């Protein structure tokens, strides 16, 4: 039996790579310094794995920005717009690489970055390969071989991690019509062969091909391409050992395809899909090794050794121990580096957790334990593990009977408004008395340096709670006055008290905790520290009422209460694995419901519940969609439906694919939804128009991701375009998203223009209506 891992976090346990990259980008350090940091991290990661005794240590799992972009550079799929960057003698290969990742505004050039999107259902973002009709590939970068040689010099015969050819193509996007990216497989194959040739020459024994798409819904063409390509590769390299890895889902209907591939080992994710083990064991071809992904690479919980050992036992019973590998379920990229760095975490909670470094130890212990060891240290570790698991099952920190009872007693009326939208609309019109095309914003106003420094000082104890509050109140007051002055209809308090839309609620909810150094790479040098939902969630006290009530007291206009929805809180956290996600989501929903009601009681008549993450929670396989959408929509409704007809519920989502879930969005039954729309020039609205979306809708009229100030005329045009597909009395006017990342300067100009655009659109609409009457 051997142990291996699919990949290790590369940001460094103190985010060394982040700092090194950002310094290099700002011109403060040299390329040599950056490269040295990179080498040190690789070295450190290898040593850590060696110390633990991992048998097959990966290389090329390191990346300066993103592993997909690494592959793009490796195979020379460099979009033409970077030609000038590439040709410039002073630019290194890494400069070109960063230009592709981040855009290039220098030397009189202004070149956009490549697109970025989420890596399957994780919060990691990869750079999307661009494919063109006349796409050519050639070996451009030697990163893979260089890293292999680097490991060899450190005394390790590493296993290079390479994105499999089919998955690489499927991750990309055709940038013009008239071809299918899978048709590029035969052109790409020679480059893969060249790389493998060099690795073989250098002495590589094992090669890992990541093929996550093998665990997703595949077209017939993709299945065929898998067979053709892997057969070709095998023909050229009869001796190299190939392990194909799958993760995040089960092989399911692709199992027979996976079995026909001429490879030496297959890795399966038994955390996400334990059920597949029996089928795989029953059908695995002779001599093939099975790699068991038993340690969760997506979450931070300690492995349940007893359970994993049963799975391992089952596999060795059928295959014999020499045909079994033990591994984490996927790359450890998605977990923080090292739990030992957490010095302030509650000790009871800490004993339930394992970060990347601890997961290495788990993998190694599992192997030793399955070999019937008598070693005291190892047996003790097993006992400790059993204790921690048992303790988690019964801990009063986690389990609160009243929360469980409340979830059990949720009934249908909890997720239904008292009356239908058409009745509510009448009541709301009367009570709220808003004009046609009401104007509003999405919640946050610019978080200036000052605001952020107050928070930092408050957290460090330099600023007292009273002083901090005083400053925030002043800022809120200014914002309310300014919104009144420019004539916005529905105001917001500005969200100055919040660092992050999930963290702010996580910090106040019971059952949720935070780490100090639990960073996980989100994209490039950006890392996030997801909250850890460890126990039954409830709301010990109101979370936002103070700020909303304070803001409302300053004005006669309506101030919108601002909450983050249950699905988004769930989606952007590390979630418990000891109960189904939907139950955790229901608990959060009840907490938000209480908050919504308290806001209503405090006189807040408009309440927005943001759900930007509902779409990204969709299961990877279509067969799982219905079930997910059902409980996700229900959770939103539990949180939002406890109010009177007169209270207007808003929601906000900011992404661009609505077509396939517009029915579910309608089922959420928010009175108003605000969405991102400006970058698509209102095209997105068509999904709502075709569907005849019944409730009100605020299509964003300007893009907040750029400092550019839109003109009034532009926005009037967009509003007219919107009116062509959505009746005027259903339309709101707002930006695409929150303004937190913008500066005041551009925000002021943009919103003033937006308000006058709404006025003009309203006048035009009135005169048009008159015309038709006459
Ligand atoms: N209310 C949040 C804000 O304005 C919404 C952010 C989001 O949609 N991501 O910042
Ligand atoms: Zn948004």
XYZ file of C-alpha atoms and ligand atoms in Angstrom:
785
model
C 0.000 0.000 0.000
C 1.254 3.460 -0.801
C 0.220 6.945 0.257
C 0.109 9.942 -2.015
C -1.512 13.337 -2.285
C -2.978 15.067 -5.306
C -1.566 18.480 -4.495
C -0.622 20.760 -1.620
C -1.443 24.427 -0.851
C 1.158 26.634 -2.495
C 0.417 29.997 -0.982
C 2.702 29.227 2.003
C 1.516 28.881 5.599
C 2.090 32.583 6.178
C 0.945 33.586 2.708
C 4.550 34.050 1.617
C 3.680 33.652 -2.054
C 0.934 36.254 -1.883
C 3.306 38.788 -0.405
C 6.113 37.922 -2.806
C 3.870 38.208 -5.868
C 2.326 41.481 -4.810
C 5.716 42.983 -4.102
C 6.995 41.858 -7.448
C 3.942 43.287 -9.218
C 4.398 46.633 -7.532
C 8.017 46.701 -8.675
C 9.468 46.546 -5.190
C 11.336 43.273 -5.650
C 13.169 41.485 -8.420
C 12.181 38.426 -10.395
C 14.989 36.548 -8.662
C 13.468 37.242 -5.272
C 10.069 36.021 -6.391
C 11.527 32.866 -7.894
C 13.390 32.193 -4.721
C 10.217 32.434 -2.656
C 8.586 30.009 -5.084
C 11.433 27.526 -4.788
C 11.406 27.783 -1.011
C 7.725 27.012 -0.830
C 8.136 23.946 -3.060
C 11.061 22.826 -0.976
C 9.163 23.358 2.242
C 6.118 21.464 0.989
C 8.243 18.526 -0.139
C 10.068 18.380 3.173
C 6.810 18.458 5.097
C 5.562 15.495 3.087
C 8.841 13.624 3.434
C 8.826 14.047 7.187
C 5.347 12.594 7.398
C 6.362 9.764 5.112
C 4.131 10.299 2.088
C 5.265 7.766 -0.523
C 4.426 9.517 -3.773
C 5.103 13.218 -3.476
C 3.665 15.472 -6.191
C 5.430 18.192 -8.133
C 3.998 20.815 -10.491
C 1.197 21.266 -7.973
C 2.940 24.554 -7.222
C 1.854 27.610 -9.179
C 2.618 31.319 -9.153
C -0.986 32.095 -9.991
C -3.093 29.207 -11.236
C -2.488 25.640 -12.392
C -4.723 25.978 -15.447
C -2.871 29.077 -16.584
C 0.376 27.127 -16.064
C -0.901 24.543 -18.510
C -1.984 27.230 -20.960
C 1.508 28.675 -20.945
C 3.073 25.221 -21.107
C 1.187 24.288 -24.275
C 1.629 27.745 -25.747
C -2.085 28.577 -25.986
C -1.234 32.246 -25.603
C -3.893 34.539 -27.054
C -2.546 36.792 -29.808
C -3.242 39.993 -27.902
C -0.225 39.206 -25.705
C 2.204 39.046 -28.630
C 3.743 42.404 -27.882
C 4.141 41.531 -24.224
C 5.850 38.294 -25.190
C 8.170 39.978 -27.682
C 9.451 42.618 -25.321
C 12.985 41.598 -24.410
C 12.709 42.949 -20.872
C 9.732 40.726 -20.114
C 10.380 37.290 -18.638
C 8.183 34.257 -19.191
C 6.617 34.995 -15.820
C 5.805 38.576 -16.871
C 3.900 37.245 -19.840
C 2.166 34.781 -17.555
C 1.101 37.522 -15.131
C -0.065 39.666 -18.042
C -2.383 36.868 -19.090
C -3.651 36.536 -15.529
C -4.005 40.199 -14.651
C -3.934 42.246 -17.816
C -1.115 44.544 -18.935
C -1.207 48.314 -18.659
C 2.311 49.426 -19.374
C 4.578 50.530 -22.231
C 1.588 52.214 -23.929
C -0.206 48.905 -24.054
C -3.602 48.242 -22.511
C -4.378 44.545 -22.772
C -7.190 42.826 -20.923
C -6.652 39.818 -18.712
C -7.971 36.393 -19.558
C -11.312 35.471 -18.060
C -11.523 33.841 -14.674
C -14.133 31.408 -13.413
C -14.817 29.051 -10.552
C -13.013 25.728 -10.394
C -15.951 23.319 -10.362
C -17.954 23.861 -7.181
C -15.079 25.336 -5.171
C -14.307 28.926 -4.311
C -11.033 28.678 -6.219
C -10.986 30.574 -9.520
C -8.967 29.469 -12.518
C -7.976 31.336 -15.654
C -10.082 30.100 -18.540
C -8.076 28.922 -21.581
C -9.103 30.701 -24.794
C -9.409 28.629 -27.928
C -9.626 29.873 -31.488
C -10.515 28.166 -34.736
C -6.936 28.188 -35.984
C -5.604 27.252 -32.548
C -2.052 25.969 -32.528
C -0.140 24.463 -29.627
C 3.556 24.153 -28.994
C 5.680 23.416 -25.990
C 6.281 26.893 -24.620
C 7.170 26.616 -20.949
C 9.283 23.972 -19.245
C 7.726 24.473 -15.844
C 6.634 20.852 -15.435
C 10.016 19.372 -16.197
C 11.828 22.063 -14.220
C 9.812 21.275 -11.139
C 10.427 17.581 -11.579
C 14.157 18.225 -11.805
C 13.944 20.502 -8.761
C 12.367 17.691 -6.756
C 14.970 15.252 -8.004
C 17.687 17.550 -6.710
C 15.902 17.453 -3.356
C 16.128 13.681 -3.463
C 12.553 13.010 -4.500
C 11.328 11.095 -7.505
C 8.193 13.185 -7.671
C 4.929 12.512 -9.405
C 4.244 15.414 -11.778
C 0.647 16.631 -11.584
C -0.651 17.509 -15.035
C -4.158 18.561 -15.977
C -5.351 15.777 -18.227
C -5.681 16.673 -21.883
C -9.449 16.260 -22.087
C -10.114 18.155 -18.873
C -7.802 20.942 -20.014
C -9.794 21.358 -23.219
C -13.116 21.151 -21.422
C -12.019 23.849 -18.987
C -11.488 26.244 -21.886
C -13.803 28.363 -23.933
C -14.224 28.656 -27.679
C -13.724 32.350 -28.429
C -15.218 32.134 -31.882
C -17.849 30.038 -33.550
C -17.454 27.205 -35.985
C -15.486 24.599 -34.067
C -15.604 22.379 -31.021
C -12.811 22.562 -28.465
C -12.662 18.770 -28.300
C -11.566 18.784 -31.942
C -8.326 20.350 -30.756
C -7.330 17.149 -28.929
C -5.246 15.752 -31.760
C -3.382 19.049 -32.140
C -2.691 19.220 -28.431
C -1.570 15.631 -28.076
C 1.946 16.100 -29.549
C 2.721 18.703 -26.883
C 1.655 16.350 -24.114
C 3.818 13.657 -25.697
C 6.792 15.974 -25.779
C 6.372 16.762 -22.095
C 6.013 13.115 -21.158
C 9.064 12.244 -23.247
C 11.174 14.714 -21.346
C 9.807 13.582 -17.980
C 10.578 9.978 -18.897
C 14.097 10.922 -19.914
C 14.537 12.660 -16.565
C 13.497 9.501 -14.780
C 9.850 10.058 -13.914
C 8.035 6.920 -12.888
C 4.490 8.076 -12.065
C 2.485 10.752 -13.859
C -0.754 12.115 -12.418
C -3.376 13.244 -14.914
C -6.163 15.205 -13.265
C -9.377 14.420 -15.101
C -12.145 15.805 -12.893
C -14.496 15.845 -15.864
C -14.543 12.039 -15.778
C -16.792 12.416 -12.739
C -19.214 14.801 -14.474
C -21.859 14.496 -17.164
C -19.965 13.824 -20.412
C -21.004 14.015 -24.037
C -20.506 10.970 -26.252
C -17.839 12.871 -28.118
C -15.923 13.584 -24.917
C -16.085 9.905 -23.991
C -14.677 8.898 -27.371
C -11.937 11.490 -27.134
C -10.923 10.117 -23.742
C -10.403 6.705 -25.271
C -8.561 7.855 -28.341
C -6.195 10.137 -26.464
C -5.302 7.804 -23.637
C -4.705 4.949 -26.068
C -2.357 7.140 -28.080
C -0.474 8.201 -24.972
C -0.153 4.605 -23.823
C 1.186 3.506 -27.215
C 3.993 6.033 -26.989
C 4.818 5.315 -23.354
C 4.341 1.669 -22.517
C 6.430 1.955 -19.356
C 5.340 5.198 -17.680
C 2.829 4.716 -14.875
C -0.272 6.834 -15.194
C -2.690 7.660 -12.431
C -5.890 9.364 -13.506
C -7.569 11.305 -10.723
C -11.251 12.146 -10.418
C -12.799 14.215 -7.670
C -15.745 16.297 -6.428
C -18.206 13.684 -7.745
C -18.561 9.978 -8.432
C -17.670 8.228 -11.682
C -21.209 6.850 -11.943
C -22.114 6.356 -15.623
C -18.520 7.015 -16.660
C -17.161 4.105 -14.678
C -16.950 1.741 -17.640
C -15.192 4.440 -19.641
C -12.674 4.963 -16.841
C -12.131 1.215 -16.708
C -11.302 1.002 -20.407
C -8.574 3.666 -20.216
C -5.101 2.087 -20.404
C -3.791 3.472 -17.128
C -2.118 2.044 -14.037
C -4.148 3.637 -11.289
C -7.455 5.358 -10.818
C -8.212 7.814 -8.037
C -11.757 8.210 -6.755
C -13.296 10.651 -4.293
C -14.890 8.649 -1.492
C -15.772 11.722 0.539
C -18.131 13.155 -2.045
C -19.276 9.789 -3.355
C -18.705 6.857 -1.043
C -21.353 4.778 -2.821
C -19.120 4.340 -5.844
C -16.644 2.110 -4.034
C -18.602 -1.129 -4.491
C -19.123 -0.619 -8.202
C -15.530 0.349 -8.749
C -14.230 -2.648 -6.813
C -16.502 -4.977 -8.731
C -15.351 -3.765 -12.125
C -11.752 -2.589 -11.729
C -9.552 -4.156 -14.425
C -6.929 -6.650 -13.388
C -3.667 -5.203 -12.075
C -5.069 -1.732 -11.814
C -4.369 0.172 -8.604
C -7.196 1.992 -6.878
C -6.443 5.213 -5.061
C -8.934 5.814 -2.273
C -9.687 9.470 -1.575
C -10.776 9.042 2.026
C -9.426 12.191 3.692
C -11.577 15.220 2.889
C -9.598 17.701 0.790
C -12.473 20.173 0.690
C -13.165 20.578 4.371
C -11.364 21.018 7.658
C -12.724 18.141 9.762
C -10.597 15.490 11.331
C -10.883 12.202 9.500
C -12.925 9.460 11.138
C -10.258 6.738 11.134
C -12.603 3.916 12.002
C -14.777 4.730 9.058
C -11.883 5.207 6.627
C -10.267 1.982 7.763
C -13.440 0.129 6.931
C -13.334 1.507 3.403
C -9.666 0.668 3.052
C -10.295 -2.821 4.401
C -13.069 -3.344 1.910
C -10.719 -2.394 -0.918
C -7.778 -4.494 0.256
C -10.085 -7.495 0.700
C -10.815 -7.384 -2.999
C -7.583 -6.023 -4.433
C -4.866 -6.900 -1.943
C -2.961 -4.138 -0.229
C -0.422 -3.659 -3.027
C -3.195 -2.499 -5.350
C -4.431 0.167 -2.969
C -3.296 3.775 -2.505
C -4.523 5.953 0.348
C -4.999 9.660 -0.345
C -7.002 12.788 0.350
C -10.112 13.107 -1.792
C -8.679 15.907 -3.951
C -5.837 18.415 -3.901
C -5.324 19.973 -0.468
C -5.323 23.372 -2.209
C -8.818 23.921 -0.837
C -7.870 23.650 2.824
C -5.778 25.995 4.992
C -2.141 25.040 5.584
C -1.546 24.293 9.211
C -3.837 24.001 12.213
C -0.896 24.364 14.592
C -0.696 28.057 13.687
C -4.102 28.604 15.293
C -3.297 29.718 18.781
C -6.560 31.313 19.790
C -9.042 28.740 18.524
C -11.175 27.091 21.213
C -9.343 23.893 22.172
C -12.396 21.730 22.014
C -13.134 22.855 18.469
C -9.493 22.562 17.499
C -9.401 18.858 18.358
C -12.067 18.226 15.711
C -10.076 19.847 12.911
C -7.322 18.964 10.466
C -5.766 21.346 7.938
C -3.516 20.366 5.023
C -0.487 19.489 7.105
C -2.559 17.455 9.551
C -4.249 15.675 6.660
C -0.851 14.418 5.498
C -0.406 12.795 8.886
C -3.873 11.312 8.683
C -3.129 9.705 5.328
C 0.091 8.265 6.654
C -1.526 6.996 9.875
C -4.329 5.346 7.927
C -1.815 3.353 5.938
C 0.050 2.267 9.051
C -3.140 1.384 10.888
C -4.393 -0.720 8.034
C -1.161 -2.698 8.174
C -2.051 -4.028 11.633
C 0.650 -2.183 13.459
C 1.594 -2.790 17.091
C 3.430 0.510 17.304
C 2.275 2.265 20.479
C 2.505 5.782 19.077
C 0.308 4.885 16.157
C -2.212 3.034 18.257
C -2.371 5.983 20.616
C -3.062 8.285 17.717
C -5.932 6.000 16.769
C -7.352 6.191 20.292
C -7.084 9.985 20.250
C -8.862 10.066 16.939
C -11.692 7.901 18.255
C -12.014 10.167 21.265
C -12.205 13.342 19.191
C -14.805 11.835 16.883
C -16.912 10.619 19.807
C -16.589 13.945 21.545
C -17.830 15.746 18.469
C -20.885 13.522 18.315
C -22.058 14.564 21.763
C -20.461 17.940 22.486
C -22.742 20.561 23.957
C -20.769 23.128 21.988
C -22.272 21.621 18.852
C -25.610 20.170 19.769
C -28.512 22.328 20.865
C -31.759 20.524 21.162
C -33.930 23.600 20.854
C -32.331 24.422 17.493
C -32.929 20.882 16.246
C -36.522 20.954 17.492
C -37.138 24.238 15.782
C -35.858 22.878 12.484
C -38.013 19.770 12.903
C -41.091 21.882 13.414
C -40.654 24.034 10.305
C -43.890 23.786 8.375
C -45.133 24.858 5.008
C -46.536 28.174 6.159
C -43.072 29.223 7.375
C -41.881 29.349 3.801
C -44.883 31.095 2.316
C -45.828 34.783 2.414
C -49.311 35.454 3.766
C -50.558 36.645 0.395
C -49.553 36.451 -3.234
C -47.322 39.038 -4.833
C -50.164 40.853 -6.592
C -51.919 41.515 -3.290
C -48.668 42.442 -1.551
C -47.797 44.807 -4.347
C -50.945 46.862 -3.785
C -50.320 47.120 -0.064
C -46.683 47.994 -0.597
C -47.509 50.640 -3.182
C -49.807 52.280 -0.700
C -47.436 52.108 2.242
C -44.137 52.785 0.522
C -45.406 55.319 -1.982
C -42.442 55.052 -4.326
C -42.217 56.696 -7.760
C -42.029 54.888 -11.081
C -38.457 53.569 -11.614
C -37.478 53.807 -7.945
C -33.754 54.288 -7.439
C -31.634 52.450 -4.895
C -28.180 50.904 -4.375
C -27.145 47.366 -3.462
C -26.002 48.094 0.075
C -22.381 48.957 0.655
C -20.832 52.361 0.062
C -17.068 52.881 -0.404
C -15.012 51.354 2.386
C -12.378 54.037 2.559
C -8.926 53.664 4.053
C -10.224 55.432 7.147
C -13.125 53.066 7.650
C -10.824 50.080 7.307
C -8.246 51.554 9.644
C -10.902 52.201 12.316
C -11.918 48.581 12.142
C -8.318 47.414 12.357
C -7.708 49.671 15.354
C -10.913 48.523 17.002
C -9.976 44.861 16.535
C -6.550 45.523 18.000
C -8.096 47.260 20.992
C -6.563 50.636 20.116
C -9.986 52.132 19.479
C -12.701 51.648 22.094
C -16.036 50.187 21.132
C -17.738 53.538 21.788
C -15.272 55.472 19.660
C -15.527 52.959 16.844
C -19.293 53.117 16.927
C -19.206 56.894 17.026
C -17.055 57.067 13.905
C -19.235 54.579 12.047
C -22.340 56.495 13.030
C -20.860 59.664 11.622
C -19.985 57.901 8.392
C -23.475 56.402 8.176
C -25.062 59.770 8.806
C -23.012 61.415 6.062
C -24.024 58.663 3.681
C -27.714 58.991 4.506
C -27.590 62.752 4.050
C -25.746 62.460 0.795
C -28.229 59.917 -0.594
C -31.096 62.215 0.394
C -29.378 65.133 -1.238
C -28.925 63.460 -4.605
C -32.511 62.160 -4.511
C -32.238 58.409 -4.244
C -35.588 56.874 -3.315
C -34.623 53.922 -1.154
C -31.557 54.515 0.977
C -29.037 52.155 2.569
C -26.917 52.636 5.672
C -23.695 51.809 3.841
C -22.486 48.619 5.602
C -19.502 50.381 7.201
C -19.621 48.072 10.189
C -18.978 45.060 7.944
C -15.702 43.734 6.777
C -17.286 41.025 4.697
C -20.888 40.071 4.017
C -20.503 36.544 5.416
C -17.928 37.146 8.124
C -20.049 39.871 9.709
C -22.930 37.457 10.290
C -20.687 34.494 11.071
C -19.081 36.433 13.900
C -22.438 37.005 15.514
C -24.086 33.633 14.976
C -23.635 30.852 17.512
C -22.174 27.678 16.025
C -19.713 29.520 13.792
C -16.051 30.254 14.469
C -13.078 31.862 12.743
C -9.411 31.105 12.305
C -6.526 33.551 12.445
C -4.452 32.042 9.652
C -6.822 29.679 7.888
C -6.214 31.203 4.482
C -7.330 29.430 1.347
C -6.393 30.603 -2.133
C -9.326 32.138 -3.971
C -7.530 33.364 -7.070
C -3.962 34.445 -7.784
C -2.641 36.138 -4.700
C -6.096 36.551 -3.194
C -6.903 34.374 -0.220
C -10.014 34.052 1.919
C -10.545 32.824 5.450
C -13.880 31.019 5.367
C -15.874 30.857 8.605
C -16.180 27.401 10.151
C -19.736 26.310 10.877
C -19.102 23.712 13.564
C -22.364 23.484 15.477
C -26.074 24.099 15.504
C -26.545 27.670 14.333
C -28.709 30.174 16.121
C -28.814 33.896 16.671
C -28.053 34.891 20.261
C -28.924 38.553 19.631
C -29.982 40.892 16.816
C -27.172 41.475 14.320
C -28.083 44.456 12.179
C -31.049 46.114 13.844
C -28.990 48.776 15.557
C -27.482 50.102 12.327
C -30.640 49.920 10.255
C -32.701 51.546 12.953
C -30.114 54.251 13.468
C -29.980 55.000 9.745
C -33.776 55.033 9.484
C -33.975 57.505 12.365
C -31.994 60.027 10.315
C -34.351 60.313 7.384
C -37.951 60.357 6.261
C -37.111 58.225 3.266
C -37.096 54.430 3.469
C -33.879 52.782 4.541
C -33.370 49.244 3.294
C -32.283 46.651 5.889
C -29.365 44.587 4.621
C -28.785 40.887 5.280
C -26.853 38.001 3.796
C -28.999 35.011 2.888
C -28.699 31.500 4.327
C -27.472 29.818 1.144
C -24.688 32.349 0.671
C -23.548 32.029 4.291
C -23.511 28.246 3.864
C -21.785 28.336 0.510
C -18.903 30.558 1.563
C -18.102 28.694 4.778
C -16.542 25.416 5.825
C -19.660 23.449 6.620
C -20.274 20.639 9.114
C -20.027 17.160 7.690
C -21.998 15.515 10.488
C -25.373 16.573 9.161
C -26.737 17.244 5.661
C -26.038 20.706 4.220
C -29.727 21.464 3.897
C -30.256 21.092 7.649
C -27.413 23.493 8.388
C -28.935 25.842 5.837
C -32.332 25.640 7.530
C -30.758 26.552 10.846
C -29.123 29.615 9.316
C -32.403 30.468 7.592
C -34.212 30.504 10.920
C -31.587 32.817 12.378
C -31.993 35.204 9.448
C -35.773 34.941 9.747
C -35.545 36.173 13.326
C -33.406 39.068 12.172
C -35.866 39.942 9.399
C -38.698 40.014 11.890
C -36.762 42.151 14.334
C -36.011 44.596 11.550
C -39.677 44.720 10.675
C -40.603 45.336 14.294
C -38.048 48.115 14.427
C -39.886 49.879 11.619
C -37.767 48.792 8.667
C -40.170 48.347 5.755
C -37.763 47.221 3.059
C -35.361 44.364 3.736
C -32.826 42.975 1.307
C -31.497 39.435 1.699
C -28.478 38.953 -0.556
C -28.056 35.569 -2.211
C -25.167 35.988 -4.654
C -24.062 32.371 -4.088
C -27.261 30.512 -4.852
C -26.193 29.616 -8.353
C -22.707 28.442 -7.532
C -24.172 25.960 -5.061
C -25.645 23.973 -7.953
C -24.446 20.360 -7.871
C -21.920 19.413 -10.536
C -24.195 16.841 -12.064
C -27.562 17.888 -13.403
C -29.260 14.997 -11.615
C -28.610 16.755 -8.316
C -30.027 20.144 -9.327
C -33.674 19.706 -8.404
C -33.019 18.514 -4.927
C -30.581 21.347 -4.216
C -32.760 24.054 -5.715
C -35.697 22.852 -3.704
C -33.996 23.217 -0.331
C -32.040 26.333 -1.302
C -35.178 28.172 -2.392
C -36.982 26.937 0.679
C -34.214 28.207 2.952
C -34.457 31.656 1.385
C -38.186 31.609 1.891
C -37.921 30.521 5.504
C -35.694 33.510 6.075
C -37.876 35.980 4.186
C -41.502 34.928 4.600
C -42.134 35.795 8.234
C -43.145 39.384 7.428
C -46.372 41.222 6.706
C -47.575 42.004 3.204
C -46.518 45.597 3.608
C -42.879 44.725 4.201
C -41.003 44.576 0.952
C -38.410 41.821 0.578
C -35.558 42.381 -1.845
C -32.874 39.971 -2.911
C -29.701 40.531 -4.874
C -27.656 38.250 -7.123
C -24.604 39.137 -9.117
C -23.694 36.735 -11.862
C -24.696 36.264 -15.366
C -26.383 32.956 -15.950
C -30.037 32.989 -15.061
C -31.592 31.083 -17.914
C -31.605 27.660 -16.370
C -32.754 28.724 -12.907
C -35.166 31.583 -13.549
C -38.131 29.466 -12.431
C -36.403 28.851 -9.108
C -35.599 32.531 -8.735
C -39.275 33.268 -9.259
C -40.114 30.616 -6.662
C -38.074 32.578 -4.134
C -40.878 35.111 -4.373
C -38.867 38.151 -3.336
C -40.865 41.313 -4.039
C -37.855 42.821 -5.792
C -34.699 41.267 -7.197
C -31.681 43.298 -8.233
C -29.261 41.654 -10.639
C -26.082 42.304 -12.561
C -26.975 43.368 -16.085
C -24.933 46.246 -17.434
C -22.010 44.311 -18.872
C -24.381 42.303 -21.020
C -26.195 45.513 -22.036
C -29.438 44.180 -20.525
C -29.272 40.962 -22.569
C -29.576 39.051 -19.319
C -33.003 40.497 -18.786
C -34.276 38.371 -21.630
C -34.272 35.328 -19.375
C -36.688 37.160 -17.072
C -38.713 38.589 -19.929
C -39.155 35.258 -21.730
C -40.234 33.743 -18.465
C -42.620 36.648 -17.765
C -41.024 37.130 -14.355
C -43.910 38.309 -12.210
C -42.265 40.353 -9.428
C -40.242 43.551 -9.561
C -36.733 43.635 -10.880
C -33.787 46.010 -10.773
C -31.389 45.294 -13.616
C -28.052 46.914 -12.791
C -27.541 49.936 -15.039
C -23.834 50.327 -14.441
C -20.837 48.135 -13.793
C -19.349 48.729 -10.365
C -16.283 46.594 -11.103
C -14.640 49.420 -12.985
C -13.846 52.979 -11.910
C -15.389 54.275 -15.111
C -18.258 56.738 -14.594
C -21.197 55.988 -16.882
C -23.056 58.854 -18.532
C -26.699 59.627 -17.896
C -27.468 59.008 -21.578
C -26.004 55.520 -21.472
C -28.139 54.602 -18.530
C -31.282 56.121 -20.048
C -30.661 53.939 -23.087
C -30.274 50.840 -20.948
C -33.479 51.668 -19.117
C -35.329 52.067 -22.390
C -33.936 48.748 -23.497
C -35.147 47.202 -20.264
C -38.637 48.612 -20.757
C -38.901 46.844 -24.069
C -38.921 43.516 -22.259
C -40.111 44.270 -18.707
C -43.195 46.427 -17.961
C -42.186 49.819 -16.574
C -44.055 49.415 -13.307
C -41.939 46.360 -12.507
C -38.594 48.127 -12.951
C -36.133 49.480 -10.393
C -32.976 51.444 -11.092
C -29.720 50.488 -9.357
C -26.047 49.660 -9.937
C -24.896 46.084 -10.615
C -23.609 45.376 -7.117
C -22.377 46.948 -3.863
C -20.053 49.955 -4.008
C -17.668 48.817 -1.296
C -14.628 48.587 -3.551
C -15.162 51.913 -5.311
C -13.895 55.386 -4.415
C -16.282 58.125 -3.392
C -15.251 60.287 -6.287
C -16.578 58.027 -9.016
C -19.453 56.758 -6.858
C -20.834 60.259 -6.435
C -20.714 61.073 -10.101
C -22.161 57.735 -11.153
C -25.086 57.793 -8.741
C -25.996 61.394 -9.533
C -26.098 60.432 -13.195
C -28.104 57.326 -12.350
C -30.760 59.319 -10.474
C -31.178 61.771 -13.317
C -31.316 58.899 -15.802
C -34.213 57.401 -13.814
C -35.994 60.798 -13.806
C -35.559 61.205 -17.520
C -36.717 57.689 -18.247
C -39.747 58.354 -16.092
C -40.601 61.602 -17.935
C -40.172 59.898 -21.288
C -42.388 57.071 -20.155
C -45.102 59.499 -18.982
C -45.171 61.411 -22.260
C -45.271 58.176 -24.213
C -48.219 56.979 -22.138
C -49.981 60.291 -22.776
C -49.367 59.906 -26.498
C -50.966 56.485 -26.587
C -53.978 57.730 -24.598
C -54.469 60.636 -26.967
N -25.086 44.063 0.014
C -23.805 43.650 -0.467
C -22.984 44.883 -0.831
O -23.519 45.802 -1.314
C -23.918 42.745 -1.670
C -22.592 42.227 -2.131
C -22.650 41.140 -3.188
O -23.612 40.983 -3.878
N -21.610 40.391 -3.369
O -21.778 44.923 -0.654
Zn -23.595 41.693 -5.999
